């Protein structure tokens, strides 16, 4: 093997990946407010529009659907050197859409604003995740975990203020203030990012000494591993989105006070900040499939416990937080798996395609879960979530590892 001497680099080069990851985290923390504060606005939106819960939650499904679709479209259509421009445009769309949401007077307007919100968030999300898996190739799971943790945990310091603003000033004022604030933060952080095609010195060193895959989406979808990953993402994301989008309706159904709900949301965000880098770093050490099996099995146990004690305020806070801890790793693990299997040059498209599974899950977690809860109970919904998580754990333990090895062997035989 021919070894190349390390190229000279400026003193600031070692700081550049860290500064880039900091900008990514700031952008992700801002746009994460859209998904993780949605549940706070649902009752006021339903009351102002005289709409049912499933009708309002269809807006959440549209938001997630457009978010995931835009991530895939950007991965296929936008060259990675233009991701920064797309992120800046997405920042403006997020701000304008939230301000529009404050003024909706019909379900049609609600759905239009939610769809635009999904488009704007997807533009920022795609660029952030595409860059994060390039910056630290030897700690890819950890880097993706930090980015995903910022998306899920960005509201940890703000959720109490947002809830208080809704009660004191109303949801319309709060949505406008939130829109302007998120647009400003995301636009500033996105503008400070380097061009997304820059990989960093560490990545160049790895590329010199290893044959990194470069598998286009058209080839990736022919493999069984891709579809097993897709199914696993749909199933576990369904369980997580119920906790994200339906926590307030669940709390209202069991007469939980507002303080309990705010405490649960804060605990969820704290556990999100911990879980995504934790599981990502663990997967760097023990393997992706083993880590997913462990996390999904923990999710099943937590949900079974929660279903049995759903009316207990303490269990409400603890179990919702532990559920967030044990499912949120998908947003760090799946980008890392996509980069491992298909290469970083294709990760925008391959992870974007996998990420569309979140749209499928949002339909299950939004209107479908609301309908089942109305017909049966929230206990039945959470019990179903536990069964789904257990099935996902079995898939990860018994199928994913062998499929990943088979995919790697097939690729090697094709190259040879």
CSV table of N, CA and C in Angstrom, one decimal, residues 5-158:
chain,number,residue,atom,x,y,z
A,5,UNK,N,2.4,11.1,2.6
A,5,UNK,CA,2.7,11.9,3.8
A,5,UNK,C,1.6,12.9,4.1
A,6,UNK,N,1.4,13.2,5.4
A,6,UNK,CA,0.3,14.1,5.7
A,6,UNK,C,0.6,15.5,5.1
A,7,UNK,N,-0.5,16.1,4.5
A,7,UNK,CA,-0.3,17.4,3.9
A,7,UNK,C,-0.3,18.5,5.0
A,8,UNK,N,0.5,19.5,4.7
A,8,UNK,CA,0.5,20.6,5.6
A,8,UNK,C,-0.8,21.3,5.7
A,9,UNK,N,-1.2,21.7,6.9
A,9,UNK,CA,-2.5,22.4,7.1
A,9,UNK,C,-2.4,23.5,8.0
A,10,UNK,N,-3.2,24.6,7.8
A,10,UNK,CA,-3.1,25.8,8.6
A,10,UNK,C,-3.5,25.4,10.0
A,11,UNK,N,-3.0,26.3,11.0
A,11,UNK,CA,-3.4,26.0,12.4
A,11,UNK,C,-4.9,26.0,12.7
A,12,UNK,N,-5.7,26.7,11.9
A,12,UNK,CA,-7.1,26.7,12.1
A,12,UNK,C,-7.8,25.5,11.6
A,13,UNK,N,-7.1,24.6,10.9
A,13,UNK,CA,-7.8,23.5,10.2
A,13,UNK,C,-8.4,22.5,11.2
A,14,UNK,N,-7.7,22.3,12.3
A,14,UNK,CA,-8.2,21.4,13.3
A,14,UNK,C,-9.4,21.9,14.0
A,15,UNK,N,-9.6,23.2,14.0
A,15,UNK,CA,-10.8,23.8,14.7
A,15,UNK,C,-12.0,23.9,13.8
A,16,UNK,N,-11.7,23.8,12.5
A,16,UNK,CA,-12.8,24.0,11.5
A,16,UNK,C,-13.9,22.9,11.6
A,17,UNK,N,-13.6,21.6,11.8
A,17,UNK,CA,-14.7,20.7,12.0
A,17,UNK,C,-15.5,21.0,13.2
A,18,UNK,N,-14.9,21.3,14.3
A,18,UNK,CA,-15.6,21.6,15.5
A,18,UNK,C,-16.5,22.8,15.4
A,19,UNK,N,-16.0,23.9,14.8
A,19,UNK,CA,-16.8,25.1,14.6
A,19,UNK,C,-18.0,24.8,13.6
A,20,UNK,N,-17.7,24.0,12.6
A,20,UNK,CA,-18.8,23.6,11.7
A,20,UNK,C,-19.9,22.8,12.4
A,21,UNK,N,-19.5,21.8,13.3
A,21,UNK,CA,-20.4,21.0,14.1
A,21,UNK,C,-21.2,21.9,15.0
A,22,UNK,N,-20.6,23.0,15.6
A,22,UNK,CA,-21.3,23.9,16.4
A,22,UNK,C,-22.4,24.6,15.7
A,23,UNK,N,-22.1,25.1,14.4
A,23,UNK,CA,-23.1,25.8,13.6
A,23,UNK,C,-24.2,24.8,13.2
A,24,UNK,N,-23.9,23.6,12.9
A,24,UNK,CA,-24.9,22.6,12.6
A,24,UNK,C,-25.8,22.4,13.8
A,25,UNK,N,-25.2,22.3,15.0
A,25,UNK,CA,-26.0,22.1,16.2
A,25,UNK,C,-26.9,23.2,16.5
A,26,UNK,N,-26.5,24.5,16.2
A,26,UNK,CA,-27.3,25.6,16.4
A,26,UNK,C,-28.5,25.6,15.5
A,27,UNK,N,-28.2,25.3,14.2
A,27,UNK,CA,-29.3,25.2,13.2
A,27,UNK,C,-30.3,24.1,13.6
A,28,UNK,N,-29.8,23.0,13.9
A,28,UNK,CA,-30.7,21.9,14.3
A,28,UNK,C,-31.5,22.2,15.5
A,29,UNK,N,-30.9,22.8,16.5
A,29,UNK,CA,-31.6,23.1,17.7
A,29,UNK,C,-32.8,24.1,17.5
A,30,UNK,N,-32.6,25.0,16.5
A,30,UNK,CA,-33.6,26.0,16.2
A,30,UNK,C,-34.8,25.3,15.5
A,31,UNK,N,-34.5,24.5,14.4
A,31,UNK,CA,-35.6,23.9,13.6
A,31,UNK,C,-36.3,22.8,14.4
A,32,UNK,N,-35.6,22.2,15.4
A,32,UNK,CA,-36.3,21.2,16.2
A,32,UNK,C,-37.5,21.7,17.0
A,33,UNK,N,-37.5,23.0,17.2
A,33,UNK,CA,-38.7,23.6,17.9
A,33,UNK,C,-40.0,23.4,17.2
A,34,UNK,N,-39.9,23.3,15.9
A,34,UNK,CA,-41.2,23.1,15.2
A,34,UNK,C,-41.8,21.8,15.5
A,35,UNK,N,-41.1,20.7,15.5
A,35,UNK,CA,-41.6,19.4,15.8
A,35,UNK,C,-41.9,19.3,17.3
A,36,UNK,N,-41.0,19.7,18.2
A,36,UNK,CA,-41.1,19.4,19.6
A,36,UNK,C,-41.9,20.4,20.4
A,37,UNK,N,-42.4,21.4,19.8
A,37,UNK,CA,-43.3,22.3,20.6
A,37,UNK,C,-44.7,22.2,19.9
A,38,UNK,N,-44.9,21.4,18.9
A,38,UNK,CA,-46.2,21.3,18.2
A,38,UNK,C,-47.3,20.9,19.2
A,39,UNK,N,-47.0,20.0,20.0
A,39,UNK,CA,-48.0,19.5,20.9
A,39,UNK,C,-48.6,20.6,21.8
A,40,UNK,N,-47.8,21.6,22.1
A,40,UNK,CA,-48.3,22.7,23.0
A,40,UNK,C,-49.3,23.6,22.3
A,41,UNK,N,-49.3,23.6,20.9
A,41,UNK,CA,-50.2,24.5,20.2
A,41,UNK,C,-51.5,23.7,19.7
A,42,UNK,N,-51.5,22.4,19.8
A,42,UNK,CA,-52.6,21.6,19.3
A,42,UNK,C,-53.9,22.0,19.9
A,43,UNK,N,-54.1,22.1,21.2
A,43,UNK,CA,-55.4,22.4,21.8
A,43,UNK,C,-55.9,23.8,21.3
A,44,UNK,N,-55.1,24.8,21.3
A,44,UNK,CA,-55.5,26.2,20.9
A,44,UNK,C,-55.9,26.2,19.4
A,45,UNK,N,-55.1,25.5,18.6
A,45,UNK,CA,-55.4,25.4,17.2
A,45,UNK,C,-56.8,24.7,17.0
A,46,UNK,N,-57.0,23.6,17.7
A,46,UNK,CA,-58.3,22.9,17.5
A,46,UNK,C,-59.4,23.8,18.0
A,47,UNK,N,-59.2,24.5,19.1
A,47,UNK,CA,-60.3,25.4,19.6
A,47,UNK,C,-60.6,26.5,18.6
A,48,UNK,N,-59.6,27.2,18.1
A,48,UNK,CA,-59.8,28.4,17.2
A,48,UNK,C,-60.4,28.0,15.9
A,49,UNK,N,-60.1,26.8,15.4
A,49,UNK,CA,-60.6,26.3,14.1
A,49,UNK,C,-61.9,25.5,14.3
A,50,UNK,N,-62.3,25.2,15.6
A,50,UNK,CA,-63.5,24.3,15.8
A,50,UNK,C,-63.3,23.0,15.1
A,51,UNK,N,-62.1,22.4,15.3
A,51,UNK,CA,-61.7,21.2,14.6
A,51,UNK,C,-61.5,20.1,15.6
A,52,UNK,N,-61.5,18.9,15.1
A,52,UNK,CA,-61.2,17.7,16.0
A,52,UNK,C,-59.7,17.5,16.1
A,53,UNK,N,-59.3,16.7,17.0
A,53,UNK,CA,-57.9,16.4,17.2
A,53,UNK,C,-57.3,15.7,16.0
A,54,UNK,N,-58.0,14.7,15.4
A,54,UNK,CA,-57.4,14.1,14.2
A,54,UNK,C,-57.2,15.0,13.1
A,55,UNK,N,-58.2,16.0,12.9
A,55,UNK,CA,-58.1,17.0,11.8
A,55,UNK,C,-56.8,17.9,12.0
A,56,UNK,N,-56.6,18.3,13.2
A,56,UNK,CA,-55.4,19.2,13.5
A,56,UNK,C,-54.2,18.4,13.4
A,57,UNK,N,-54.2,17.1,13.8
A,57,UNK,CA,-52.9,16.3,13.8
A,57,UNK,C,-52.6,15.9,12.4
A,58,UNK,N,-53.6,16.0,11.5
A,58,UNK,CA,-53.2,15.8,10.0
A,58,UNK,C,-52.2,16.8,9.6
A,59,UNK,N,-52.3,18.0,10.1
A,59,UNK,CA,-51.3,19.1,9.8
A,59,UNK,C,-49.9,18.6,10.2
A,60,UNK,N,-49.8,18.0,11.4
A,60,UNK,CA,-48.5,17.4,11.8
A,60,UNK,C,-48.0,16.4,10.8
A,61,UNK,N,-48.9,15.5,10.3
A,61,UNK,CA,-48.5,14.5,9.3
A,61,UNK,C,-48.0,15.2,8.0
A,62,UNK,N,-48.7,16.3,7.6
A,62,UNK,CA,-48.3,17.0,6.4
A,62,UNK,C,-46.9,17.6,6.6
A,63,UNK,N,-46.7,18.2,7.8
A,63,UNK,CA,-45.4,18.8,8.1
A,63,UNK,C,-44.3,17.7,8.0
A,64,UNK,N,-44.5,16.6,8.6
A,64,UNK,CA,-43.5,15.5,8.6
A,64,UNK,C,-43.3,15.0,7.2
A,65,UNK,N,-44.4,14.8,6.5
A,65,UNK,CA,-44.3,14.3,5.1
A,65,UNK,C,-43.5,15.2,4.2
A,66,UNK,N,-43.8,16.5,4.2
A,66,UNK,CA,-43.0,17.5,3.4
A,66,UNK,C,-41.6,17.6,3.9
A,67,UNK,N,-41.4,17.5,5.2
A,67,UNK,CA,-40.0,17.5,5.7
A,67,UNK,C,-39.2,16.4,5.1
A,68,UNK,N,-39.7,15.2,5.2
A,68,UNK,CA,-39.0,14.0,4.8
A,68,UNK,C,-38.8,14.0,3.2
A,69,UNK,N,-39.9,14.4,2.5
A,69,UNK,CA,-39.8,14.4,1.1
A,69,UNK,C,-38.8,15.4,0.6
A,70,UNK,N,-38.7,16.6,1.3
A,70,UNK,CA,-37.7,17.6,0.8
A,70,UNK,C,-36.3,17.2,1.1
A,71,UNK,N,-36.1,16.4,2.2
A,71,UNK,CA,-34.8,15.9,2.5
A,71,UNK,C,-34.3,15.0,1.4
A,72,UNK,N,-35.2,14.1,0.9
A,72,UNK,CA,-34.9,13.2,-0.2
A,72,UNK,C,-34.7,14.0,-1.5
A,73,UNK,N,-35.6,14.9,-1.8
A,73,UNK,CA,-35.4,15.7,-3.1
A,73,UNK,C,-34.2,16.5,-3.1
A,74,UNK,N,-33.8,17.1,-2.0
A,74,UNK,CA,-32.6,17.9,-1.9
A,74,UNK,C,-31.4,17.0,-2.1
A,75,UNK,N,-31.4,15.8,-1.5
A,75,UNK,CA,-30.3,14.8,-1.7
A,75,UNK,C,-30.1,14.4,-3.1
A,76,UNK,N,-31.2,14.3,-3.9
A,76,UNK,CA,-31.1,13.9,-5.3
A,76,UNK,C,-30.8,15.0,-6.2
A,77,UNK,N,-31.3,16.2,-5.9
A,77,UNK,CA,-31.3,17.3,-6.9
A,77,UNK,C,-30.3,18.4,-6.6
A,78,UNK,N,-29.9,18.6,-5.4
A,78,UNK,CA,-29.0,19.7,-5.0
A,78,UNK,C,-27.6,19.2,-4.8
A,79,UNK,N,-26.7,19.8,-5.5
A,79,UNK,CA,-25.3,19.4,-5.3
A,79,UNK,C,-24.9,19.8,-3.9
A,80,UNK,N,-24.0,19.0,-3.3
A,80,UNK,CA,-23.7,19.3,-1.9
A,80,UNK,C,-23.0,20.7,-1.6
A,81,UNK,N,-22.4,21.2,-2.7
A,81,UNK,CA,-21.8,22.6,-2.5
A,81,UNK,C,-22.8,23.7,-2.4
A,82,UNK,N,-24.1,23.3,-2.7
A,82,UNK,CA,-25.2,24.3,-2.7
A,82,UNK,C,-26.1,24.1,-1.5
A,83,UNK,N,-25.7,23.2,-0.6
A,83,UNK,CA,-26.6,22.9,0.6
A,83,UNK,C,-26.7,24.2,1.5
A,84,UNK,N,-25.6,24.9,1.6
A,84,UNK,CA,-25.7,26.1,2.5
A,84,UNK,C,-26.7,27.1,2.0
A,85,UNK,N,-26.8,27.3,0.7
A,85,UNK,CA,-27.8,28.2,0.1
A,85,UNK,C,-29.2,27.7,0.4
A,86,UNK,N,-29.4,26.3,0.2
A,86,UNK,CA,-30.7,25.8,0.5
A,86,UNK,C,-31.1,25.9,2.0
A,87,UNK,N,-30.1,25.8,2.9
A,87,UNK,CA,-30.4,25.9,4.3
A,87,UNK,C,-30.8,27.4,4.6
A,88,UNK,N,-30.2,28.3,4.0
A,88,UNK,CA,-30.6,29.7,4.3
A,88,UNK,C,-32.0,30.0,3.8
A,89,UNK,N,-32.3,29.5,2.6
A,89,UNK,CA,-33.7,29.6,2.1
A,89,UNK,C,-34.7,28.9,3.0
A,90,UNK,N,-34.3,27.7,3.5
A,90,UNK,CA,-35.2,27.0,4.4
A,90,UNK,C,-35.4,27.8,5.7
A,91,UNK,N,-34.4,28.5,6.2
A,91,UNK,CA,-34.6,29.3,7.4
A,91,UNK,C,-35.7,30.4,7.2
A,92,UNK,N,-35.7,31.0,6.1
A,92,UNK,CA,-36.7,32.0,5.8
A,92,UNK,C,-38.1,31.4,5.7
A,93,UNK,N,-38.2,30.3,5.0
A,93,UNK,CA,-39.5,29.6,4.9
A,93,UNK,C,-40.0,29.2,6.3
A,94,UNK,N,-39.2,28.7,7.2
A,94,UNK,CA,-39.6,28.3,8.5
A,94,UNK,C,-40.2,29.6,9.2
A,95,UNK,N,-39.5,30.7,9.2
A,95,UNK,CA,-40.0,31.9,9.9
A,95,UNK,C,-41.3,32.4,9.3
A,96,UNK,N,-41.4,32.4,8.0
A,96,UNK,CA,-42.7,32.9,7.4
A,96,UNK,C,-43.8,32.0,7.6
A,97,UNK,N,-43.6,30.7,7.6
A,97,UNK,CA,-44.6,29.7,7.8
A,97,UNK,C,-45.2,29.7,9.2
A,98,UNK,N,-44.3,29.9,10.2
A,98,UNK,CA,-44.8,30.0,11.6
A,98,UNK,C,-45.6,31.3,11.8
A,99,UNK,N,-45.2,32.4,11.2
A,99,UNK,CA,-46.0,33.6,11.3
A,99,UNK,C,-47.3,33.4,10.6
A,100,UNK,N,-47.4,32.6,9.5
A,100,UNK,CA,-48.6,32.3,8.8
A,100,UNK,C,-49.5,31.4,9.6
A,101,UNK,N,-48.9,30.5,10.3
A,101,UNK,CA,-49.7,29.6,11.2
A,101,UNK,C,-50.4,30.3,12.3
A,102,UNK,N,-49.8,31.5,12.7
A,102,UNK,CA,-50.4,32.3,13.8
A,102,UNK,C,-51.7,32.9,13.3
A,103,UNK,N,-51.9,33.0,12.0
A,103,UNK,CA,-53.1,33.7,11.4
A,103,UNK,C,-54.1,32.8,10.7
A,104,UNK,N,-53.9,31.5,10.8
A,104,UNK,CA,-54.8,30.6,10.1
A,104,UNK,C,-56.3,30.7,10.6
A,105,UNK,N,-57.2,30.6,9.6
A,105,UNK,CA,-58.6,30.7,9.9
A,105,UNK,C,-59.4,29.5,9.4
A,106,UNK,N,-58.7,28.6,8.8
A,106,UNK,CA,-59.3,27.4,8.2
A,106,UNK,C,-58.4,26.2,8.3
A,107,UNK,N,-58.9,25.0,8.1
A,107,UNK,CA,-58.0,23.9,8.1
A,107,UNK,C,-57.1,23.9,6.8
A,108,UNK,N,-57.7,24.4,5.7
A,108,UNK,CA,-56.9,24.5,4.5
A,108,UNK,C,-55.6,25.3,4.7
A,109,UNK,N,-55.8,26.5,5.4
A,109,UNK,CA,-54.7,27.4,5.7
A,109,UNK,C,-53.7,26.7,6.6
A,110,UNK,N,-54.2,25.9,7.6
A,110,UNK,CA,-53.4,25.2,8.5
A,110,UNK,C,-52.5,24.2,7.8
A,111,UNK,N,-53.2,23.4,6.9
A,111,UNK,CA,-52.4,22.4,6.2
A,111,UNK,C,-51.4,23.0,5.3
A,112,UNK,N,-51.7,24.2,4.6
A,112,UNK,CA,-50.7,24.8,3.8
A,112,UNK,C,-49.5,25.3,4.6
A,113,UNK,N,-49.7,25.9,5.7
A,113,UNK,CA,-48.6,26.4,6.5
A,113,UNK,C,-47.8,25.2,7.1
A,114,UNK,N,-48.4,24.1,7.4
A,114,UNK,CA,-47.7,23.0,7.9
A,114,UNK,C,-46.8,22.3,6.8
A,115,UNK,N,-47.4,22.3,5.6
A,115,UNK,CA,-46.6,21.8,4.5
A,115,UNK,C,-45.4,22.7,4.2
A,116,UNK,N,-45.5,24.0,4.2
A,116,UNK,CA,-44.4,24.9,4.0
A,116,UNK,C,-43.4,24.8,5.1
A,117,UNK,N,-43.9,24.6,6.4
A,117,UNK,CA,-43.0,24.3,7.5
A,117,UNK,C,-42.1,23.1,7.2
A,118,UNK,N,-42.7,22.0,6.8
A,118,UNK,CA,-42.0,20.8,6.5
A,118,UNK,C,-40.9,21.0,5.4
A,119,UNK,N,-41.3,21.8,4.4
A,119,UNK,CA,-40.3,22.1,3.3
A,119,UNK,C,-39.1,22.9,3.9
A,120,UNK,N,-39.4,23.9,4.7
A,120,UNK,CA,-38.3,24.7,5.2
A,120,UNK,C,-37.4,23.9,6.2
A,121,UNK,N,-38.0,23.2,7.1
A,121,UNK,CA,-37.2,22.4,8.0
A,121,UNK,C,-36.4,21.3,7.3
A,122,UNK,N,-37.0,20.7,6.3
A,122,UNK,CA,-36.3,19.7,5.5
A,122,UNK,C,-35.0,20.2,4.8
A,123,UNK,N,-35.1,21.5,4.3
A,123,UNK,CA,-33.9,22.1,3.7
A,123,UNK,C,-32.8,22.2,4.6
A,124,UNK,N,-33.1,22.7,5.9
A,124,UNK,CA,-32.0,22.8,6.9
A,124,UNK,C,-31.5,21.5,7.3
A,125,UNK,N,-32.4,20.6,7.6
A,125,UNK,CA,-32.1,19.3,8.1
A,125,UNK,C,-31.2,18.5,7.2
A,126,UNK,N,-31.5,18.5,5.9
A,126,UNK,CA,-30.7,17.8,4.9
A,126,UNK,C,-29.2,18.3,4.9
A,127,UNK,N,-29.1,19.6,4.9
A,127,UNK,CA,-27.7,20.1,4.9
A,127,UNK,C,-26.9,19.8,6.1
A,128,UNK,N,-27.6,19.9,7.3
A,128,UNK,CA,-26.9,19.6,8.6
A,128,UNK,C,-26.5,18.2,8.7
A,129,UNK,N,-27.3,17.2,8.4
A,129,UNK,CA,-27.0,15.8,8.5
A,129,UNK,C,-25.9,15.4,7.5
A,130,UNK,N,-26.1,16.0,6.2
A,130,UNK,CA,-25.1,15.7,5.2
A,130,UNK,C,-23.7,16.1,5.6
A,131,UNK,N,-23.6,17.3,6.2
A,131,UNK,CA,-22.3,17.7,6.7
A,131,UNK,C,-21.8,17.0,7.9
A,132,UNK,N,-22.6,16.7,8.8
A,132,UNK,CA,-22.2,16.1,10.1
A,132,UNK,C,-21.5,14.8,9.9
A,133,UNK,N,-22.0,13.9,9.0
A,133,UNK,CA,-21.4,12.6,8.8
A,133,UNK,C,-20.0,12.7,8.0
A,134,UNK,N,-19.7,13.9,7.5
A,134,UNK,CA,-18.5,14.1,6.8
A,134,UNK,C,-17.4,14.5,7.7
A,135,UNK,N,-17.7,15.2,8.8
A,135,UNK,CA,-16.7,16.0,9.6
A,135,UNK,C,-15.8,15.0,10.4
A,136,UNK,N,-16.4,14.0,11.0
A,136,UNK,CA,-15.6,13.1,11.9
A,136,UNK,C,-15.9,11.6,11.5
A,137,UNK,N,-15.2,11.2,10.4
A,137,UNK,CA,-15.5,9.8,9.9
A,137,UNK,C,-15.2,8.7,10.8
A,138,UNK,N,-14.2,8.9,11.7
A,138,UNK,CA,-13.9,7.8,12.7
A,138,UNK,C,-14.9,7.8,13.9
A,139,UNK,N,-15.6,8.9,14.1
A,139,UNK,CA,-16.6,9.0,15.1
A,139,UNK,C,-18.0,9.4,14.5
A,140,UNK,N,-18.3,8.8,13.4
A,140,UNK,CA,-19.5,9.2,12.6
A,140,UNK,C,-20.8,9.1,13.4
A,141,UNK,N,-20.9,8.0,14.2
A,141,UNK,CA,-22.1,7.9,15.0
A,141,UNK,C,-22.2,9.0,16.0
A,142,UNK,N,-21.1,9.4,16.7
A,142,UNK,CA,-21.1,10.4,17.7
A,142,UNK,C,-21.4,11.8,17.0
A,143,UNK,N,-20.8,12.1,15.9
A,143,UNK,CA,-21.0,13.4,15.2
A,143,UNK,C,-22.5,13.5,14.8
A,144,UNK,N,-23.0,12.4,14.2
A,144,UNK,CA,-24.5,12.5,13.8
A,144,UNK,C,-25.3,12.6,15.1
A,145,UNK,N,-24.9,11.9,16.2
A,145,UNK,CA,-25.6,12.0,17.4
A,145,UNK,C,-25.7,13.4,18.0
A,146,UNK,N,-24.6,14.1,17.9
A,146,UNK,CA,-24.6,15.5,18.4
A,146,UNK,C,-25.6,16.4,17.6
A,147,UNK,N,-25.6,16.2,16.3
A,147,UNK,CA,-26.5,17.0,15.5
A,147,UNK,C,-27.9,16.6,15.8
A,148,UNK,N,-28.2,15.3,15.9
A,148,UNK,CA,-29.6,14.9,16.1
A,148,UNK,C,-30.0,15.3,17.5
A,149,UNK,N,-29.1,15.3,18.5
A,149,UNK,CA,-29.4,15.7,19.8
A,149,UNK,C,-29.8,17.1,19.9
A,150,UNK,N,-29.1,18.0,19.1
A,150,UNK,CA,-29.5,19.4,19.0
A,150,UNK,C,-30.9,19.6,18.5
A,151,UNK,N,-31.3,18.8,17.5
A,151,UNK,CA,-32.6,18.8,16.9
A,151,UNK,C,-33.6,18.4,17.9
A,152,UNK,N,-33.4,17.4,18.6
A,152,UNK,CA,-34.4,16.9,19.6
A,152,UNK,C,-34.3,17.6,20.9
A,153,UNK,N,-33.2,18.2,21.3
A,153,UNK,CA,-33.1,18.8,22.6
A,153,UNK,C,-33.0,20.3,22.6
A,154,UNK,N,-33.2,20.9,21.5
A,154,UNK,CA,-33.0,22.3,21.4
A,154,UNK,C,-34.1,23.1,22.2
A,155,UNK,N,-35.2,22.4,22.6
A,155,UNK,CA,-36.2,23.1,23.4
A,155,UNK,C,-36.1,22.9,24.9
A,156,UNK,N,-35.0,22.3,25.3
A,156,UNK,CA,-34.9,22.0,26.8
A,156,UNK,C,-34.9,23.2,27.6
A,157,UNK,N,-34.4,24.3,27.1
A,157,UNK,CA,-34.4,25.6,27.9
A,157,UNK,C,-35.5,26.5,27.6
A,158,UNK,N,-36.3,26.2,26.5
A,158,UNK,CA,-37.3,27.1,26.0
A,158,UNK,C,-38.7,26.7,26.2
